[in-house]
């Protein structure tokens, strides 16, 4: 059957099939210029388009292998002439994953029918992702042994397929990217460095093989941020072949930013994301920094980052939503509160609070690799900002943790006497405990929701100074927004509401914030 045109090729620079000479430079003494060239390259790469996922899936299920292979071979030939197509080629093979609705039976039949490099690479990519899916995202000590063994089995099979694909086509860069990842997670007859060296030997222009190697140099895989930086700098000798290699230098900063983000240390997260983006734009990092700006209350800068995302991806749903007048604030939030303030609160002489613990009872959060730790940290940060807004001081989180001895102590396991003891040792006048009994999305109603229970106890007497039950919902289409941002926006509005309530009901003289 005659192959249909599946790949979108939209060259932003006209009919040129190579990087324009002035776009490539080996001069690393002008970082601003190199970052600009990296951004130009990224914009051009995205403008080249992607595979039509639904059409590929349909062709695979109807066994029209010639059509698929014709499209993939055409894309590979474009890449060999023009490195800008590497992104499109990489994403073409990322399509082969269990989550894309593709079955292993269809891939097995494809390999048995044509035995092409494209077929082997596709099945190898699928099995590589299947291995990671089976393992799950929890730490090794919390992952059942059977899941680890299943991952190794799938990765061993993936290695055989990827090796066969490379034997047939040594220049197929996506196969090396998958090899780098599975050799990091499983024991196969190749190391990540060996896979990278093979890739560079056959095509020293590659960005994505180097990017994968930088990623696996992360400390959680046994590497270090220094190794990530050193490798990125060592790649600059090839920058005249691919301007995007300049951006690799930002990845060590990016991973530090993600760590700070998880801890709700927004100041350092923004600083690290900005340091990473100084080496060139990355759409994911721009969205990450925008989210941090939003969570820290800097809506204007969040909107600016989302506008930058739209420059690269005009149809990105979250960026589009933020670009509309009012951003998320234009949505119709339903906020409710039931707050009690002790008539004796002024006699408690509260000037300084200690946030002892925040816990949640949300099942889907418990199943996440971090167990919902990020949500807890984000709530603590919002409570701290609320206290600052009210003019109260608060004890630094690290000091509270050191005194309490754990970050995960359950509220149900604490009692006023324990809380008073933590408060006294930390120098606080009152302690705060909070729970999140429910949060998520009600699919039947098309709304996102979150409930928060929070109370403050006097360190001196153990009596309740104030307590509140907060509930919030917002209707929104799931495909238009990132759920984490919507839930975060509910939290932000609920704490802002509580701040307004407490400001009107607590008439005592307050100290300035820290």
Coordinates of C-alpha atoms in Angstrom, one line a residue, residues 10-458:
X10 CA 7.2 22.7 8.7
X11 CA 10.6 24.4 8.3
X12 CA 10.6 27.7 10.0
X13 CA 13.6 28.7 7.9
X14 CA 12.2 28.0 4.5
X15 CA 13.8 25.4 2.2
X16 CA 17.2 25.1 3.9
X17 CA 17.9 21.5 5.0
X18 CA 20.9 22.3 7.2
X19 CA 21.5 24.7 10.1
X20 CA 22.2 28.1 8.6
X21 CA 26.0 28.6 9.0
X22 CA 25.8 31.7 11.1
X23 CA 23.5 29.8 13.5
X24 CA 26.4 27.5 14.4
X25 CA 29.4 28.8 16.4
X26 CA 32.2 27.2 18.4
X27 CA 32.8 30.5 20.3
X28 CA 31.9 29.8 23.9
X29 CA 33.1 33.1 25.2
X30 CA 29.7 34.8 24.5
X31 CA 27.2 32.8 26.6
X32 CA 24.3 35.1 25.8
X33 CA 24.8 34.6 22.1
X34 CA 25.0 30.8 22.5
X35 CA 21.9 30.7 24.6
X36 CA 20.1 32.7 21.9
X37 CA 21.3 30.3 19.2
X38 CA 20.1 27.4 21.4
X39 CA 16.7 29.0 21.6
X40 CA 16.5 29.5 17.9
X41 CA 17.4 25.9 17.3
X42 CA 14.7 24.8 19.8
X43 CA 12.1 26.9 18.1
X44 CA 13.0 25.5 14.7
X45 CA 12.9 21.9 16.0
X46 CA 9.5 22.3 17.5
X47 CA 8.3 24.0 14.2
X48 CA 9.2 20.8 12.3
X49 CA 6.2 19.0 13.8
X50 CA 5.6 15.5 15.2
X51 CA 4.2 12.2 14.1
X52 CA 0.5 11.8 14.0
X53 CA 0.0 9.4 16.9
X54 CA -3.6 8.3 16.0
X55 CA -2.6 7.6 12.5
X56 CA 0.5 5.6 13.5
X57 CA -1.6 3.6 15.9
X58 CA -4.3 2.9 13.3
X59 CA -1.7 1.8 10.8
X60 CA -0.1 -0.5 13.3
X61 CA -3.4 -2.1 14.3
X62 CA -4.2 -2.7 10.6
X63 CA -0.8 -4.1 9.9
X64 CA 0.2 -1.5 7.3
X65 CA 3.8 -1.7 8.2
X66 CA 5.1 -0.4 4.9
X67 CA 3.4 2.9 5.5
X68 CA 4.8 3.3 9.0
X69 CA 8.3 2.4 7.9
X70 CA 8.2 4.7 4.9
X71 CA 7.3 7.6 7.2
X72 CA 10.0 6.7 9.8
X73 CA 12.7 6.2 7.2
X74 CA 11.8 9.5 5.6
X75 CA 12.1 11.2 9.0
X76 CA 15.4 9.5 9.7
X77 CA 16.8 10.7 6.3
X78 CA 15.8 14.3 7.1
X79 CA 17.6 13.9 10.4
X80 CA 20.8 12.7 8.7
X81 CA 20.8 15.8 6.5
X82 CA 19.6 18.2 9.3
X83 CA 20.1 17.7 13.0
X84 CA 17.1 19.8 13.8
X85 CA 15.0 16.7 13.1
X86 CA 16.4 14.8 16.0
X87 CA 13.6 16.0 18.3
X88 CA 10.9 14.8 15.9
X89 CA 12.8 11.5 15.4
X90 CA 13.1 11.0 19.2
X91 CA 9.4 11.7 19.8
X92 CA 8.4 9.4 16.9
X93 CA 9.9 6.5 18.9
X94 CA 8.5 7.7 22.2
X95 CA 5.1 7.0 20.8
X96 CA 5.7 3.3 21.2
X97 CA 4.7 2.9 24.9
X98 CA 2.0 1.0 26.8
X99 CA 0.3 4.3 27.8
X100 CA -0.3 5.2 24.1
X101 CA -2.7 2.3 23.6
X102 CA -0.2 0.2 21.6
X103 CA -0.1 -3.6 22.3
X104 CA 3.0 -5.8 22.4
X105 CA 1.2 -8.3 20.2
X106 CA 1.0 -5.8 17.3
X107 CA 4.7 -5.0 17.7
X108 CA 5.6 -8.7 17.8
X109 CA 3.7 -9.2 14.5
X110 CA 5.4 -6.2 13.0
X111 CA 8.9 -7.5 13.9
X112 CA 8.0 -11.0 12.6
X113 CA 6.8 -9.5 9.3
X114 CA 9.5 -7.0 8.4
X115 CA 12.3 -7.5 10.8
X116 CA 13.3 -3.9 10.0
X117 CA 15.4 -1.6 12.2
X118 CA 12.3 0.6 12.7
X119 CA 10.3 -2.4 14.0
X120 CA 13.0 -3.6 16.3
X121 CA 13.6 -0.1 17.7
X122 CA 9.9 0.4 18.2
X123 CA 9.5 -2.8 20.2
X124 CA 12.7 -2.1 22.1
X125 CA 11.4 1.3 23.1
X126 CA 8.1 -0.2 24.1
X127 CA 9.7 -2.9 26.3
X128 CA 12.0 -0.3 27.9
X129 CA 9.0 1.8 29.0
X130 CA 7.1 -1.2 30.0
X131 CA 9.9 -2.2 32.3
X132 CA 9.8 1.2 34.0
X133 CA 6.0 1.1 34.2
X134 CA 6.1 -2.3 35.9
X135 CA 8.6 -1.2 38.4
X136 CA 6.7 1.9 39.4
X137 CA 8.1 5.2 40.9
X138 CA 8.7 4.2 44.5
X139 CA 12.2 3.9 46.0
X140 CA 13.9 0.5 45.7
X141 CA 13.3 -0.3 49.4
X142 CA 9.6 0.2 48.9
X143 CA 9.3 -1.7 45.6
X144 CA 8.4 -5.5 45.7
X145 CA 11.2 -7.7 44.5
X146 CA 8.9 -9.2 41.9
X147 CA 8.5 -5.8 40.2
X148 CA 12.2 -5.3 40.1
X149 CA 12.7 -8.7 38.5
X150 CA 9.9 -8.0 36.0
X151 CA 11.6 -4.7 35.0
X152 CA 15.0 -6.5 34.5
X153 CA 13.2 -9.1 32.3
X154 CA 11.6 -6.5 30.1
X155 CA 14.8 -4.5 29.9
X156 CA 16.8 -7.5 28.9
X157 CA 14.3 -8.1 26.0
X158 CA 14.5 -4.4 25.2
X159 CA 18.3 -4.6 25.0
X160 CA 18.1 -7.4 22.4
X161 CA 15.7 -5.5 20.2
X162 CA 17.6 -2.2 20.5
X163 CA 20.9 -4.0 19.8
X164 CA 19.3 -5.5 16.7
X165 CA 18.0 -2.1 15.5
X166 CA 21.5 -0.6 15.9
X167 CA 23.1 -3.4 14.0
X168 CA 20.8 -2.7 11.1
X169 CA 21.1 1.1 11.5
X170 CA 24.0 2.3 13.6
X171 CA 22.9 5.9 13.3
X172 CA 19.5 5.5 14.9
X173 CA 19.9 7.8 17.9
X174 CA 16.6 7.1 19.7
X175 CA 17.7 3.5 20.2
X176 CA 20.9 4.7 22.0
X177 CA 18.7 7.0 24.3
X178 CA 16.7 4.0 25.4
X179 CA 19.8 1.9 25.9
X180 CA 21.3 4.6 28.2
X181 CA 18.2 4.6 30.4
X182 CA 17.7 0.8 30.7
X183 CA 21.4 0.2 31.3
X184 CA 21.1 2.6 34.2
X185 CA 18.2 0.8 35.8
X186 CA 18.9 -2.8 34.9
X187 CA 21.9 -5.2 34.5
X188 CA 22.4 -5.5 30.8
X189 CA 25.6 -6.1 28.8
X190 CA 26.3 -2.4 28.3
X191 CA 26.9 0.6 30.5
X192 CA 25.3 4.0 30.0
X193 CA 28.7 5.5 29.0
X194 CA 29.3 2.7 26.5
X195 CA 25.9 3.4 24.9
X196 CA 26.6 7.1 24.8
X197 CA 30.1 6.6 23.2
X198 CA 28.5 4.4 20.6
X199 CA 26.0 7.1 19.8
X200 CA 28.6 9.8 19.5
X201 CA 30.8 7.6 17.4
X202 CA 28.1 7.2 14.8
X203 CA 26.7 10.8 15.1
X204 CA 28.5 13.4 17.2
X205 CA 25.7 15.9 16.6
X206 CA 23.3 14.2 19.0
X207 CA 21.7 16.2 21.7
X208 CA 19.2 13.7 23.1
X209 CA 21.7 10.9 23.7
X210 CA 23.9 13.4 25.6
X211 CA 20.8 14.7 27.4
X212 CA 19.9 11.2 28.5
X213 CA 23.4 10.6 29.8
X214 CA 23.3 13.9 31.8
X215 CA 20.0 12.8 33.3
X216 CA 21.4 9.5 34.5
X217 CA 24.4 11.3 36.1
X218 CA 21.9 12.6 38.7
X219 CA 22.9 11.7 42.3
X220 CA 19.9 9.3 42.7
X221 CA 21.5 7.2 40.0
X222 CA 24.9 7.3 41.6
X223 CA 26.3 10.3 39.9
X224 CA 26.7 13.9 41.0
X225 CA 25.8 17.5 40.0
X226 CA 29.5 18.1 39.4
X227 CA 29.6 15.2 37.0
X228 CA 26.6 16.5 35.2
X229 CA 28.2 19.9 34.8
X230 CA 31.6 18.6 33.8
X231 CA 30.1 16.4 31.1
X232 CA 27.9 19.2 29.7
X233 CA 31.0 21.5 29.5
X234 CA 32.9 18.7 27.7
X235 CA 30.2 18.5 25.1
X236 CA 30.8 22.1 24.0
X237 CA 33.5 21.1 21.5
X238 CA 30.7 19.9 19.3
X239 CA 28.5 23.0 19.7
X240 CA 29.3 24.1 16.1
X241 CA 27.3 21.0 15.0
X242 CA 24.3 21.5 17.3
X243 CA 23.6 24.8 19.2
X244 CA 21.3 23.0 21.6
X245 CA 24.3 21.3 23.3
X246 CA 24.8 24.7 25.1
X247 CA 21.6 24.0 27.1
X248 CA 23.0 20.9 28.6
X249 CA 24.9 23.1 31.1
X250 CA 21.7 24.1 32.7
X251 CA 20.5 20.6 33.7
X252 CA 22.5 20.4 37.0
X253 CA 20.8 23.6 38.0
X254 CA 17.4 22.3 36.8
X255 CA 17.6 19.2 39.0
X256 CA 18.6 21.3 42.0
X257 CA 15.6 23.5 41.3
X258 CA 13.3 20.4 41.2
X259 CA 14.6 19.4 44.6
X260 CA 14.0 22.8 46.1
X261 CA 10.5 22.9 44.5
X262 CA 9.6 19.6 46.2
X263 CA 10.6 21.1 49.5
X264 CA 8.5 24.2 48.8
X265 CA 11.7 26.3 48.9
X266 CA 10.4 28.6 46.2
X267 CA 13.1 31.2 46.4
X268 CA 15.9 28.8 45.8
X269 CA 13.8 26.8 43.2
X270 CA 13.3 30.0 41.2
X271 CA 17.0 30.9 41.5
X272 CA 18.0 27.5 40.2
X273 CA 15.5 27.3 37.4
X274 CA 16.6 30.8 36.3
X275 CA 20.2 29.6 36.3
X276 CA 19.3 26.6 34.2
X277 CA 17.3 28.7 31.7
X278 CA 20.2 31.1 31.3
X279 CA 21.8 28.4 29.1
X280 CA 18.8 28.3 26.8
X281 CA 15.0 27.7 27.0
X282 CA 13.5 24.4 27.8
X283 CA 9.7 24.2 27.6
X284 CA 9.4 21.9 30.6
X285 CA 11.6 24.1 32.7
X286 CA 9.7 27.2 31.7
X287 CA 6.5 25.6 32.8
X288 CA 8.1 24.4 36.1
X289 CA 9.4 27.9 36.9
X290 CA 6.0 29.3 36.0
X291 CA 4.3 26.9 38.4
X292 CA 6.7 27.9 41.2
X293 CA 6.1 31.6 40.5
X294 CA 2.4 30.9 40.7
X295 CA 2.7 28.9 44.0
X296 CA 4.8 31.7 45.5
X297 CA 2.1 34.2 44.6
X298 CA 4.1 36.0 41.8
X299 CA 1.3 35.7 39.2
X300 CA 2.8 38.3 36.8
X301 CA 6.1 36.4 36.4
X302 CA 4.2 33.1 36.1
X303 CA 2.1 34.6 33.2
X304 CA 5.3 35.8 31.6
X305 CA 6.8 32.3 31.6
X306 CA 3.7 30.8 30.2
X307 CA 3.7 33.4 27.4
X308 CA 7.2 32.3 26.6
X309 CA 5.9 28.7 26.5
X310 CA 3.4 29.8 23.9
X311 CA 6.2 31.2 21.8
X312 CA 7.3 27.6 21.4
X313 CA 4.0 25.7 21.8
X314 CA 1.1 28.0 20.8
X315 CA -1.4 25.3 21.7
X316 CA -0.1 24.3 25.2
X317 CA -3.4 24.1 27.2
X318 CA -2.0 25.3 30.5
X319 CA -0.1 28.2 28.9
X320 CA -3.2 29.2 26.9
X321 CA -5.3 29.2 30.1
X322 CA -2.9 31.5 31.9
X323 CA -2.6 33.8 28.9
X324 CA -6.3 34.6 29.0
X325 CA -7.4 37.7 31.0
X326 CA -7.3 36.8 34.7
X327 CA -5.5 33.5 34.3
X328 CA -6.9 30.9 36.7
X329 CA -8.5 33.6 38.7
X330 CA -11.2 33.9 36.0
X331 CA -12.5 30.5 37.0
X332 CA -15.5 30.3 39.3
X333 CA -14.2 29.1 42.7
X334 CA -16.6 28.0 45.4
X335 CA -14.8 28.7 48.8
X336 CA -16.3 27.9 52.2
X337 CA -15.0 28.2 55.7
X338 CA -16.1 27.5 59.2
X339 CA -13.7 29.3 61.6
X340 CA -13.6 29.6 65.4
X341 CA -11.4 32.1 67.2
X342 CA -11.1 31.9 71.0
X343 CA -12.5 34.9 72.9
X344 CA -9.4 34.7 75.0
X345 CA -6.9 34.8 72.1
X346 CA -5.5 38.2 73.1
X347 CA -4.7 36.9 76.6
X348 CA -2.7 34.1 75.0
X349 CA -0.1 36.7 73.8
X350 CA 0.7 34.9 70.6
X351 CA 3.5 36.4 68.6
X352 CA 5.3 33.4 67.2
X353 CA 3.9 30.2 65.7
X354 CA 5.5 26.8 65.1
X355 CA 4.0 24.7 62.3
X356 CA 4.4 21.3 63.8
X357 CA 2.9 19.1 61.2
X358 CA 0.6 18.8 58.1
X359 CA -0.7 15.4 57.1
X360 CA -3.1 14.2 54.5
X361 CA -5.5 11.3 54.1
X362 CA -5.7 11.2 50.3
X363 CA -5.3 7.7 48.8
X364 CA -4.0 8.8 45.4
X365 CA -1.3 11.0 47.1
X366 CA -0.2 8.1 49.2
X367 CA 0.5 6.1 46.0
X368 CA 2.8 8.7 44.6
X369 CA 6.5 8.0 44.9
X370 CA 6.9 10.9 47.4
X371 CA 3.7 9.9 49.3
X372 CA 2.4 13.4 49.0
X373 CA 5.4 15.1 50.5
X374 CA 5.4 17.9 48.0
X375 CA 1.8 18.7 48.8
X376 CA 2.6 18.8 52.5
X377 CA 5.6 21.1 51.9
X378 CA 3.5 23.4 49.7
X379 CA 0.8 23.7 52.4
X380 CA 3.5 24.5 55.0
X381 CA 4.8 27.3 52.8
X382 CA 1.3 28.7 52.3
X383 CA 0.7 28.7 56.1
X384 CA 4.0 30.5 56.6
X385 CA 3.0 33.2 54.1
X386 CA -0.4 33.5 55.7
X387 CA 1.3 34.1 59.1
X388 CA 3.5 36.7 57.5
X389 CA 0.5 38.4 56.1
X390 CA -1.1 38.6 59.5
X391 CA 2.1 40.1 61.0
X392 CA 3.1 37.0 63.0
X393 CA 6.5 35.4 63.2
X394 CA 7.1 31.7 62.7
X395 CA 9.8 29.2 63.6
X396 CA 11.9 28.0 60.8
X397 CA 10.8 24.6 59.5
X398 CA 14.2 23.0 60.0
X399 CA 14.2 23.9 63.7
X400 CA 10.8 22.4 64.2
X401 CA 11.8 19.2 62.4
X402 CA 14.9 18.9 64.5
X403 CA 12.9 19.3 67.7
X404 CA 10.0 17.1 66.7
X405 CA 12.3 14.4 65.4
X406 CA 10.2 13.6 62.3
X407 CA 8.5 15.4 59.5
X408 CA 5.8 12.7 59.2
X409 CA 4.4 12.5 62.7
X410 CA 0.7 12.0 62.4
X411 CA -1.6 14.6 63.9
X412 CA -3.7 11.8 65.3
X413 CA -0.7 10.6 67.2
X414 CA 0.0 14.0 68.8
X415 CA -1.7 15.5 71.8
X416 CA -1.7 19.0 73.3
X417 CA 1.0 18.0 75.8
X418 CA 3.3 16.9 73.0
X419 CA 2.5 19.9 70.9
X420 CA 3.1 22.2 73.8
X421 CA 6.5 20.6 74.4
X422 CA 7.5 21.1 70.8
X423 CA 6.3 24.7 70.9
X424 CA 8.2 25.4 74.1
X425 CA 11.5 24.0 72.8
X426 CA 11.1 25.9 69.6
X427 CA 10.4 29.2 71.3
X428 CA 6.9 29.5 69.9
X429 CA 3.8 30.9 71.6
X430 CA 1.4 28.7 69.6
X431 CA 1.6 25.6 67.4
X432 CA -0.2 24.8 64.2
X433 CA -1.4 21.4 63.0
X434 CA -3.3 20.8 59.8
X435 CA -4.8 17.9 57.8
X436 CA -6.0 17.5 54.2
X437 CA -8.7 14.9 54.4
X438 CA -9.7 15.2 50.7
X439 CA -8.4 16.6 47.4
X440 CA -8.6 15.6 43.8
X441 CA -11.1 15.7 40.9
X442 CA -14.7 14.6 40.9
X443 CA -15.0 13.3 37.3
X444 CA -18.8 13.1 37.4
X445 CA -19.2 16.8 38.3
X446 CA -16.2 18.0 36.4
X447 CA -14.8 19.9 39.4
X448 CA -11.5 19.9 41.4
X449 CA -11.8 20.1 45.1
X450 CA -9.7 20.3 48.3
X451 CA -10.6 20.3 52.0
X452 CA -8.3 21.6 54.8
X453 CA -8.6 21.4 58.6
X454 CA -6.2 23.6 60.5
X455 CA -5.9 24.7 64.1
X456 CA -3.6 26.6 66.4
X457 CA -3.0 25.7 70.1
X458 CA -1.6 27.9 72.8

